[in-house]
Coordinates of C-alpha atoms in Angstrom, one line a residue:
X24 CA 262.4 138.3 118.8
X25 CA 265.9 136.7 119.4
X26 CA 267.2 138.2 115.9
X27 CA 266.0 141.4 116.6
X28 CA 267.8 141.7 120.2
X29 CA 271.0 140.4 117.9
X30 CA 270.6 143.2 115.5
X31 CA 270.1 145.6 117.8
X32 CA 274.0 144.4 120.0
X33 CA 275.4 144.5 115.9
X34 CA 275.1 148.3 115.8
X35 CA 277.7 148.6 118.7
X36 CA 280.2 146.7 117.3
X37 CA 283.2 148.1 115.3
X38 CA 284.2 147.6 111.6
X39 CA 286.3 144.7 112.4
X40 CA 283.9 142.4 114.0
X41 CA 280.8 143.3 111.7
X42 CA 282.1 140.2 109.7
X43 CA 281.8 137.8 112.3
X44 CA 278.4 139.1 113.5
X45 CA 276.7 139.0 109.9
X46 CA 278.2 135.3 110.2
X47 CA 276.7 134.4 113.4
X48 CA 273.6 136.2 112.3
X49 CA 272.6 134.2 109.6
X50 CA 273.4 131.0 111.4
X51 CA 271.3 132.1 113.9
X52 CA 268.5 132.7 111.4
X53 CA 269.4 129.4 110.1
X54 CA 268.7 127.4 113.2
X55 CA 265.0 129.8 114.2
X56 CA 264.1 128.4 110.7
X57 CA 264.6 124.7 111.2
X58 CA 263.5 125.3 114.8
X59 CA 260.4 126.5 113.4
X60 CA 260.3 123.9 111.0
X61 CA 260.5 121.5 113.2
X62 CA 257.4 122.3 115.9
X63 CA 255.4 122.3 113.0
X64 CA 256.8 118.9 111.8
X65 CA 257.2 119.9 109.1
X66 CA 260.1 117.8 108.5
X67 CA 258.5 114.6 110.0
X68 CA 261.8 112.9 110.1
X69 CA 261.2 109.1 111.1
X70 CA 263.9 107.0 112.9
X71 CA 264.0 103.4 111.8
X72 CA 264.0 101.0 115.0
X73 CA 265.8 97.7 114.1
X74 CA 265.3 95.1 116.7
X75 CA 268.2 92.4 116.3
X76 CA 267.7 88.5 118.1
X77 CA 270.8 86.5 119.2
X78 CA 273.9 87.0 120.8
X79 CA 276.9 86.7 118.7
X80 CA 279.6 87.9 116.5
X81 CA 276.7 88.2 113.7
X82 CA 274.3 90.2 115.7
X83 CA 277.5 92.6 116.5
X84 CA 278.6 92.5 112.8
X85 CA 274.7 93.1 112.0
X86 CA 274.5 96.0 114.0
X87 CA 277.5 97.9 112.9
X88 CA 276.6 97.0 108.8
X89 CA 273.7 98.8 109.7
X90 CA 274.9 102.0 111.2
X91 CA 277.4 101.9 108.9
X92 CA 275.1 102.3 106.0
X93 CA 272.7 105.2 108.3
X94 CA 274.3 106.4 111.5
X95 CA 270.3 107.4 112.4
X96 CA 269.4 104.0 113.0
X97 CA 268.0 103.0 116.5
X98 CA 269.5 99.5 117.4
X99 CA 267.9 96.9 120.1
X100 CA 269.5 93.7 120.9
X101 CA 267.9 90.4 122.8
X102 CA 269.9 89.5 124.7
X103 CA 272.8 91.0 123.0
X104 CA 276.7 91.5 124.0
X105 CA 279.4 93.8 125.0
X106 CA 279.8 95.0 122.0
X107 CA 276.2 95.4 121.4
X108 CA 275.7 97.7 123.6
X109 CA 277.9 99.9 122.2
X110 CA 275.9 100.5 119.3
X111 CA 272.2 100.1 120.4
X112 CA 270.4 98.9 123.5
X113 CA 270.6 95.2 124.9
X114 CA 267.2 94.4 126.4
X115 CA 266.4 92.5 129.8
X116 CA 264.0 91.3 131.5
X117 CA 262.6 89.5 128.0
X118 CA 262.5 86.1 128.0
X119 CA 259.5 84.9 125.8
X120 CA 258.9 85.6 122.1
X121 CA 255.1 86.9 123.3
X122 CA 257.8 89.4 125.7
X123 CA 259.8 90.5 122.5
X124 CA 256.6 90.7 120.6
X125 CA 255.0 93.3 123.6
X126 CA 258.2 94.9 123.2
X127 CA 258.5 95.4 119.7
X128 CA 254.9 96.7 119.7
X129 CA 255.3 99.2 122.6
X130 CA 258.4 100.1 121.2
X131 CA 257.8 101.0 117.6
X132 CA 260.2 98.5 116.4
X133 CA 259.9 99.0 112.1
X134 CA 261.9 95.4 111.3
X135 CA 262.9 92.6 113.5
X136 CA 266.2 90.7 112.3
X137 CA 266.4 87.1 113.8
X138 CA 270.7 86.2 114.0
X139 CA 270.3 82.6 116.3
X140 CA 268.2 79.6 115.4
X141 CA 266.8 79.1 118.8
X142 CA 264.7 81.7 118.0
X143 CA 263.2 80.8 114.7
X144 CA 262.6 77.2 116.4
X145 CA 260.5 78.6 119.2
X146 CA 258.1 80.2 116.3
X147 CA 259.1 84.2 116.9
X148 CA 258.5 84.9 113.5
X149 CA 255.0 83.3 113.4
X150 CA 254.2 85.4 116.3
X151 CA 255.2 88.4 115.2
X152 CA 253.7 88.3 111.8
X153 CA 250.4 87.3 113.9
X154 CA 250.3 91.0 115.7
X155 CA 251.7 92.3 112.1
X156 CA 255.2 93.0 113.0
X157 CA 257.6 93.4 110.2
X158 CA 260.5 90.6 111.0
X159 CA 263.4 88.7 109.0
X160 CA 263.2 85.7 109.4
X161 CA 260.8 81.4 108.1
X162 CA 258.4 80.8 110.2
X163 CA 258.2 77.6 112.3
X164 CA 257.9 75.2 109.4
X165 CA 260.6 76.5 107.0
X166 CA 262.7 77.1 110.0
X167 CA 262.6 73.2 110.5
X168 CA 264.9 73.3 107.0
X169 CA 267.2 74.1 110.2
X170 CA 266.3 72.4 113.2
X171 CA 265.0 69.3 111.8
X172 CA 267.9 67.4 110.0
X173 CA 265.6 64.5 109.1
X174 CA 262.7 67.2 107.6
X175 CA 265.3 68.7 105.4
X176 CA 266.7 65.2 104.1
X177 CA 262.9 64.7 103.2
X178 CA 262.8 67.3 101.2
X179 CA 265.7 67.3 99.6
X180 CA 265.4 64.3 98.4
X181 CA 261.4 64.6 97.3
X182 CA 263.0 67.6 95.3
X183 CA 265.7 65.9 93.7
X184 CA 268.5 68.0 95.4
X185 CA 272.1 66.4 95.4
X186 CA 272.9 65.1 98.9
X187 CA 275.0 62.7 100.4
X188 CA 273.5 58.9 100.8
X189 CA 272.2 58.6 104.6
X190 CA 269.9 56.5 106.9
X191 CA 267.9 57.9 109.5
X192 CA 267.8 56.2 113.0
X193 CA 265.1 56.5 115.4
X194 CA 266.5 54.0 118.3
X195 CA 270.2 53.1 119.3
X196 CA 270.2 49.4 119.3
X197 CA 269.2 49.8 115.2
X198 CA 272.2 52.7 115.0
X199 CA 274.3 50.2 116.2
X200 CA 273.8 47.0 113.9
X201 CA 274.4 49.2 110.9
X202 CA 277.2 50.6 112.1
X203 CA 278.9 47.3 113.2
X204 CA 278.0 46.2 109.9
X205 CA 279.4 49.0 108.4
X206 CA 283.5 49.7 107.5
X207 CA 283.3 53.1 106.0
X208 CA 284.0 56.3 107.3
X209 CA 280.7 58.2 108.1
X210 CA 279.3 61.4 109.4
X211 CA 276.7 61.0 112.8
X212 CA 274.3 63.7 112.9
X213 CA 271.7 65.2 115.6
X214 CA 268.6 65.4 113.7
X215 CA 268.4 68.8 116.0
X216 CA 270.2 71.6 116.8
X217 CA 272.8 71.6 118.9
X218 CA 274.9 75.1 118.4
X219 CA 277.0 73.8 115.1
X220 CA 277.9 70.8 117.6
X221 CA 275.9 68.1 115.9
X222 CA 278.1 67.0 113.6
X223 CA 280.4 63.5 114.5
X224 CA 282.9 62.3 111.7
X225 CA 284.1 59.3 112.4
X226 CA 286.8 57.6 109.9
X227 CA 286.9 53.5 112.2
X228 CA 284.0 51.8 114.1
X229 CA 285.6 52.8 117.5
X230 CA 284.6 57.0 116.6
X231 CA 281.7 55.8 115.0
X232 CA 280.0 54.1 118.4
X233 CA 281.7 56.2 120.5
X234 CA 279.6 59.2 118.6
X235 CA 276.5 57.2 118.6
X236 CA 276.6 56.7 122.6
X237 CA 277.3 60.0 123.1
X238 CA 274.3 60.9 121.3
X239 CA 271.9 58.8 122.0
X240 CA 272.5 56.9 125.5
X241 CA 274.6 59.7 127.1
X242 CA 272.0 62.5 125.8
X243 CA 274.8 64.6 125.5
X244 CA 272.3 66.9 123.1
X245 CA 269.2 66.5 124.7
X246 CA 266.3 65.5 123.1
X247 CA 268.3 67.1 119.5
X248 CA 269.9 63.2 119.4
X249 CA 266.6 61.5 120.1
X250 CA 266.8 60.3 116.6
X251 CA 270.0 60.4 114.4
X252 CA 271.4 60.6 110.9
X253 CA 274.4 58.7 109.6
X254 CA 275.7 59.8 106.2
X255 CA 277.8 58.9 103.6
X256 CA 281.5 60.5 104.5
X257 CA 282.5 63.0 101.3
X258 CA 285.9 64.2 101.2
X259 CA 286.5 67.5 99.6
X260 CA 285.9 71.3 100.0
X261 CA 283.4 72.5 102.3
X262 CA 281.4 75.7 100.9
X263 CA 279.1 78.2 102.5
X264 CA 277.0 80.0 100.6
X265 CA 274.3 82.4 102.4
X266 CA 271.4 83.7 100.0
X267 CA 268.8 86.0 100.9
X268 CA 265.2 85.1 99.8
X269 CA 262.2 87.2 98.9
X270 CA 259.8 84.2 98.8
X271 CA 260.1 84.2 95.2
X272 CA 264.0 84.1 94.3
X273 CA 267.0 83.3 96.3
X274 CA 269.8 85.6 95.8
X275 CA 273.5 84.1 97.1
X276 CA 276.1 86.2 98.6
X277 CA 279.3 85.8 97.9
X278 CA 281.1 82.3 98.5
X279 CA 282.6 81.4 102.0
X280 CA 284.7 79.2 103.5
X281 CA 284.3 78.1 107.2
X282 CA 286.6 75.9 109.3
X283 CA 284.0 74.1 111.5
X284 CA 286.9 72.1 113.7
X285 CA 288.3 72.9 116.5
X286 CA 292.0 71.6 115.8
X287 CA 294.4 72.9 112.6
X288 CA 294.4 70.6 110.1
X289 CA 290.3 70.0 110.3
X290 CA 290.7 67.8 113.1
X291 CA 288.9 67.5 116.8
X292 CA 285.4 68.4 117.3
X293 CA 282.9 70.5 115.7
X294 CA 282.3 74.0 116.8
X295 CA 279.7 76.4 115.7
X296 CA 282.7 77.9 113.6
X297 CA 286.5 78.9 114.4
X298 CA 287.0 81.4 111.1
X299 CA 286.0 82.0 107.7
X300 CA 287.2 83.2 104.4
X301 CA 285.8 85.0 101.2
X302 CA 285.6 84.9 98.7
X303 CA 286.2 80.7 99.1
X304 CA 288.8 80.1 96.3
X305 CA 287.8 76.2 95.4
X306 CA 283.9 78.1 94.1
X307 CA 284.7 78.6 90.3
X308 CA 282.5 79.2 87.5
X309 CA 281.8 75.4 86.8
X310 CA 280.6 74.6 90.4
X311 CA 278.6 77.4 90.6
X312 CA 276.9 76.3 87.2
X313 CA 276.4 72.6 89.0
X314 CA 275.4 74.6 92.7
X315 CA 272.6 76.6 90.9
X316 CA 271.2 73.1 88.4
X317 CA 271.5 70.7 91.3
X318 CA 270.7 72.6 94.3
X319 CA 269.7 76.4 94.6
X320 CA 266.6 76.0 91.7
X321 CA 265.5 72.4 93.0
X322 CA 265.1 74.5 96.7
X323 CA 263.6 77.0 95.1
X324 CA 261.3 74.9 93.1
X325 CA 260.5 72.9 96.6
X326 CA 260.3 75.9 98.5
X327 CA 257.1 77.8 96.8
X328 CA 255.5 74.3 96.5
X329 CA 255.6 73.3 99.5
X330 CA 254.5 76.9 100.6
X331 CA 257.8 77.3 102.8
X332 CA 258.4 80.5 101.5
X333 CA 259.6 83.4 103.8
X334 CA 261.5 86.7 104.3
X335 CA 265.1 86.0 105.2
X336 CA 268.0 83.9 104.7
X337 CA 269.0 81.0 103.7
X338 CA 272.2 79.2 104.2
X339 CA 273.5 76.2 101.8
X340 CA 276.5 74.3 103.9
X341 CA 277.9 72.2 100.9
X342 CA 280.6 69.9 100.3
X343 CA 282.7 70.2 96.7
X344 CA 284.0 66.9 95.3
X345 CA 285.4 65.6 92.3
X346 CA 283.6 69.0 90.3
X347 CA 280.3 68.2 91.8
X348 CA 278.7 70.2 94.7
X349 CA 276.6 68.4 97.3
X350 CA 274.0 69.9 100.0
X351 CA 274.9 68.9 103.7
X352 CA 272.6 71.3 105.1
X353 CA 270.5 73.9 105.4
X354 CA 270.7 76.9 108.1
X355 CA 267.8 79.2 108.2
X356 CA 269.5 82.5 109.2
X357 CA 273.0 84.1 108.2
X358 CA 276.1 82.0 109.5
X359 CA 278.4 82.7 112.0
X360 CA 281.8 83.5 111.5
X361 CA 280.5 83.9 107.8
X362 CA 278.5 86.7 108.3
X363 CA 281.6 88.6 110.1
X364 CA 283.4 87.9 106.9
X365 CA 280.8 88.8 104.6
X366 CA 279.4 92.3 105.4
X367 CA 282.8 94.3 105.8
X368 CA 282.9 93.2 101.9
X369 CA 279.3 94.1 101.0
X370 CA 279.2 98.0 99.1
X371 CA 275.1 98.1 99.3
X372 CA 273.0 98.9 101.8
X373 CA 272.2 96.0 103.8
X374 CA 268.4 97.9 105.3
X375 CA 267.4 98.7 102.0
X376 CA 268.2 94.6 100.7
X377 CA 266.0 94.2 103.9
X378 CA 263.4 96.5 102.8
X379 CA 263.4 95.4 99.4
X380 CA 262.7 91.9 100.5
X381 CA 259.6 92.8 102.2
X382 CA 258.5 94.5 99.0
X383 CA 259.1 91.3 96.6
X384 CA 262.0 94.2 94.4
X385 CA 264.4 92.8 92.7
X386 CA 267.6 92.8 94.4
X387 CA 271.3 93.5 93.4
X388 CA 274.0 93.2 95.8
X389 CA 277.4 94.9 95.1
X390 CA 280.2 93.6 96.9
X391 CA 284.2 95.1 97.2
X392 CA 286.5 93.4 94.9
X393 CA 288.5 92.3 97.9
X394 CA 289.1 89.6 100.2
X395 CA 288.8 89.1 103.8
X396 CA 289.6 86.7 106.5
X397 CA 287.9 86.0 109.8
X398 CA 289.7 84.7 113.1
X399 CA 288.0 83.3 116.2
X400 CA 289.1 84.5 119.7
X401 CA 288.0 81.6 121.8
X402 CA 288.2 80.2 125.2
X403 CA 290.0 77.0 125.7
X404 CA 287.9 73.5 126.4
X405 CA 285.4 75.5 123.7
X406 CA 283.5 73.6 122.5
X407 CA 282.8 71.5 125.7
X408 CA 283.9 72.8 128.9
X409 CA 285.7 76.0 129.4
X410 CA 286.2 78.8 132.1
X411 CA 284.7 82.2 131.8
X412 CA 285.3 85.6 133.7
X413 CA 288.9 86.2 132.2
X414 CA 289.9 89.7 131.7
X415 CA 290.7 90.8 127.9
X416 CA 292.9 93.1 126.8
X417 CA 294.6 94.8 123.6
X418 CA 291.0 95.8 122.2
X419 CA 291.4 99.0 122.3
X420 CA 294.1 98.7 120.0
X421 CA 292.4 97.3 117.5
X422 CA 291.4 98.5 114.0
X423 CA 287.6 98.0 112.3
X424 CA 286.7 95.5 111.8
X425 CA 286.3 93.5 114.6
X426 CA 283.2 92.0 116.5
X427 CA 282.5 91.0 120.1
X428 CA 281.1 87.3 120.6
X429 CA 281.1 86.2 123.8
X430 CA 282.4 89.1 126.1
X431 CA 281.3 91.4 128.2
X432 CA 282.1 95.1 130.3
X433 CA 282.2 94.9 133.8
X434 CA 283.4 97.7 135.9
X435 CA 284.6 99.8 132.5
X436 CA 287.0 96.3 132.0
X437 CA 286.2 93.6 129.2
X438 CA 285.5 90.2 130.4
X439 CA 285.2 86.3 128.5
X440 CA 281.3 85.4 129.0
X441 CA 281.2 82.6 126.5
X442 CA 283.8 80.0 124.4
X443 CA 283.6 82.0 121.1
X444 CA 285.1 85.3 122.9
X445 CA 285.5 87.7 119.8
X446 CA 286.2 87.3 116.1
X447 CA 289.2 89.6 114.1
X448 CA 289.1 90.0 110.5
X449 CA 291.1 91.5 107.8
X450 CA 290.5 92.8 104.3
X451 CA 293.0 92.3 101.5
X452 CA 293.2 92.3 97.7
X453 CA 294.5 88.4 98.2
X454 CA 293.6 85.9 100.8
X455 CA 297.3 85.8 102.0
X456 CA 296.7 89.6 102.2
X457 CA 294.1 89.3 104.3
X458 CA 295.1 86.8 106.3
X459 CA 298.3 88.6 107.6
X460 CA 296.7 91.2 108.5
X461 CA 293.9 89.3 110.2
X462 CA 296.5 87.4 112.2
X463 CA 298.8 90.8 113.2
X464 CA 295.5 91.9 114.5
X465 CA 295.2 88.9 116.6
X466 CA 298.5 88.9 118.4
X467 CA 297.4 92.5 120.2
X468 CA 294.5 90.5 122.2
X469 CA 295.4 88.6 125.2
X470 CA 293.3 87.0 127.8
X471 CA 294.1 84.2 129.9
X472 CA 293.1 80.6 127.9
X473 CA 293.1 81.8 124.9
X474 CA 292.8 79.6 121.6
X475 CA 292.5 80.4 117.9
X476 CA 293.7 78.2 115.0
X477 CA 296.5 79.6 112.9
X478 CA 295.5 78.0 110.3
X479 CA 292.7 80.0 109.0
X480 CA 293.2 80.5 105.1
X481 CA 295.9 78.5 104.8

């Protein structure tokens, strides 16, 4: 009916404008077709729903791999960030898994993506998978590769997998014989998690007890430092390497770098991260060889015997030393900063690795022949006491990519909600490349108490 009326207001037009009518005409007959199509649904175009857990730089850098790759994508967040909600929805009001399960379900969610170990450690996978919800992530017993330091040590060594030497504690006054019997420089460690925080090196008996008090009088973790483990002090070249497993083979990203301290220089206390490089330039060929005999097939091997296998990611925190690699830990999920440093470098699709995972496919990741380097924005007194509410500015100035952490819009202006504020990275055919360009994106933020190391691929 429409294109008859049309034709009909064609016939008074003059010479000149019969052109631009035939034009409109058959645009017009172009959308009554795909109109018509699509009450007959005929097309039955589905949108993927992608529910992401945490509230990070990751889950930011998550969401906006994703929409890069399909700009159709429906994104939900719990409990998300200012940046987050951006790109998707951040949901409230949802503070149990069984909540985020109801939610999924009413919802229509297609794949859940689990960013933060909390998560994982209050069994949101198992949950899911029980009302047959398609998420990423181990359930509760693989998960406690993660949050149970003294689980993982277990393994690794039942496995065979190259470790530093330790001794597990499960009362203070035991702790502290050994260490006043000991001279050596050591590494203290919350057999839980404690937000990357865990972690105590201490290089003279003084740091070594102070650490240990801390833990496990002072209960400065909680219940994460109810028992301890105090390791064997390596010095060398920390490694990150994130693999994404299909519950039959693990398949490693490319290598990363993190700078864990607080201080320049690797000094101060342990944070959940303050940057990240990649690709990490102390990974060659011959440690790889030693990373995959000594440690990625011996997990594997444990993994599927053990029947820990899962859907997701798994993290290898490693130390390389005199051309050997050793395992520190595992993380069950991607890492943050490395994941903001990883995914502006990754060419595939990141939904259909997802996908393919679920389906037990074989999967090929092709990454940028570039490098990039990550800087965290944070608050100062991160990571123990710091202030919040101060205004940032210089984001909109900005250029991709960049990802919100711990920040927030209030009353259209950005506001500091956590210690990890933001991270900044930049992309560069060298590290030095990339780390100028990370650090000239750095000096157009400003809030008040700001910190970052400058230091970050150095």
């Amino acid at each position: 009916m429409k294109l008859l009326v049309l034709v009909k207001y064609v016939l008074f037009f003059n010479q000149e404008d019969l052109y631009v009518m035939k034009s409109l005409l058959k645009l017009v007959m172009i959308m009554e077709l795909l109109w018509l199509l699509l009450e007959k649904d005929i097309l039955n175009i589905k949108i993927m729903k992608i529910l992401v857990l945490g509230s990070g730089g990751r889950e930011h850098a998550i969401g906006k791999k994703l929409l890069e790759d399909d700009h159709s994508i429906h994104l939900y967040f719990y409990p998300g960030n200012g940046g987050t909600s951006l790109i998707g929805k951040n949901i409230e009001n949802h503070h149990t898994t069984l909540d985020l399960c109801f939610f999924a379900k009413k919802n229509a969610i297609d794949i859940t993506i689990v960013g933060s170990e909390t998560f994982l450690l209050e069994g949101v996978v198992d949950i899911f998978k029980y009302f047959g919800l398609k998420i990423v992530g181990p359930h509760y017993l693989a998960a406690k590769l993660e949050g149970n330091r003294i689980f993982a040590k277990s393994f690794m060594k039942k496995y065979g997998i190259r470790t530093p030497k330790y001794n597990i504690f499960f009362c203070y006054e035991k702790a502290m014989n050994f260490l006043k019997k000991n001279e050596n420089s050591v590494a203290i460690k919350t057999n839980g998690i404690a937000a990357g925080k865990g972690v105590f090196l201490a290089h003279n008996q003084n740091d070594a007890i102070k650490a240990l008090k801390n833990i496990m009088i002072k209960k400065k973790f909680g219940k994460s430092g109810n028992q301890i483990i105090i390791e064997e002090f390596l010095q060398g070249k920390e490694a990150s390497i994130i693999s994404i497993f299909n519950g039959k083979e693990i398949i490693p990203f490319l290598s990363a770098k993190d700078y864990k301290k607080i201080g320049e220089n690797e000094k101060g206390l342990n944070t959940g991260g303050m940057g990240a490089i990649v690709p990490n330039p102390y990974w060659t060929n011959s440690i790889w060889i030693d990373f995959k005999k000594n440690i990625l097939e011996p997990t594997l091997e444990g993994l599927i015997i053990e029947k820990l296998t899962f859907f997701g990611f798994l993290y290898f925190g490693l130390m390389i030393t005199y051309n050997k690699v050793y395992l520190l830990e595992y993380n069950t999920r991607i890492g943050d900063p490395e994941a903001q440093t990883l995914f502006p470098l990754m060419k595939s699709n990141f939904l259909n690795i997802i996908q393919s995972t679920f389906q037990h496919k074989k999967i090929f990741i092709d990454w940028k022949k570039l490098c990039s380097c990550c800087v965290v924005l944070s608050s100062i007194g991160y990571p123990e006491k710091y202030e919040s509410g101060k205004i940032i500015s210089g984001l909109n100035s900005l250029k991709e990519p960049f990802y919100i952490a711990g920040a927030k819009i209030e009353q259209e202006k950005w506001i500091t909600s956590s210690g990890r504020v933001m991270n900044v990275v930049g992309i560069g055919n060298s590290i030095q490349e990339a780390r100028k360009k990370a650090y000239d994106q750095v000096q157009k933020i400003q809030f008040d108490n700001l910190y970052f190391r400058k230091d970050i691929g150095l």
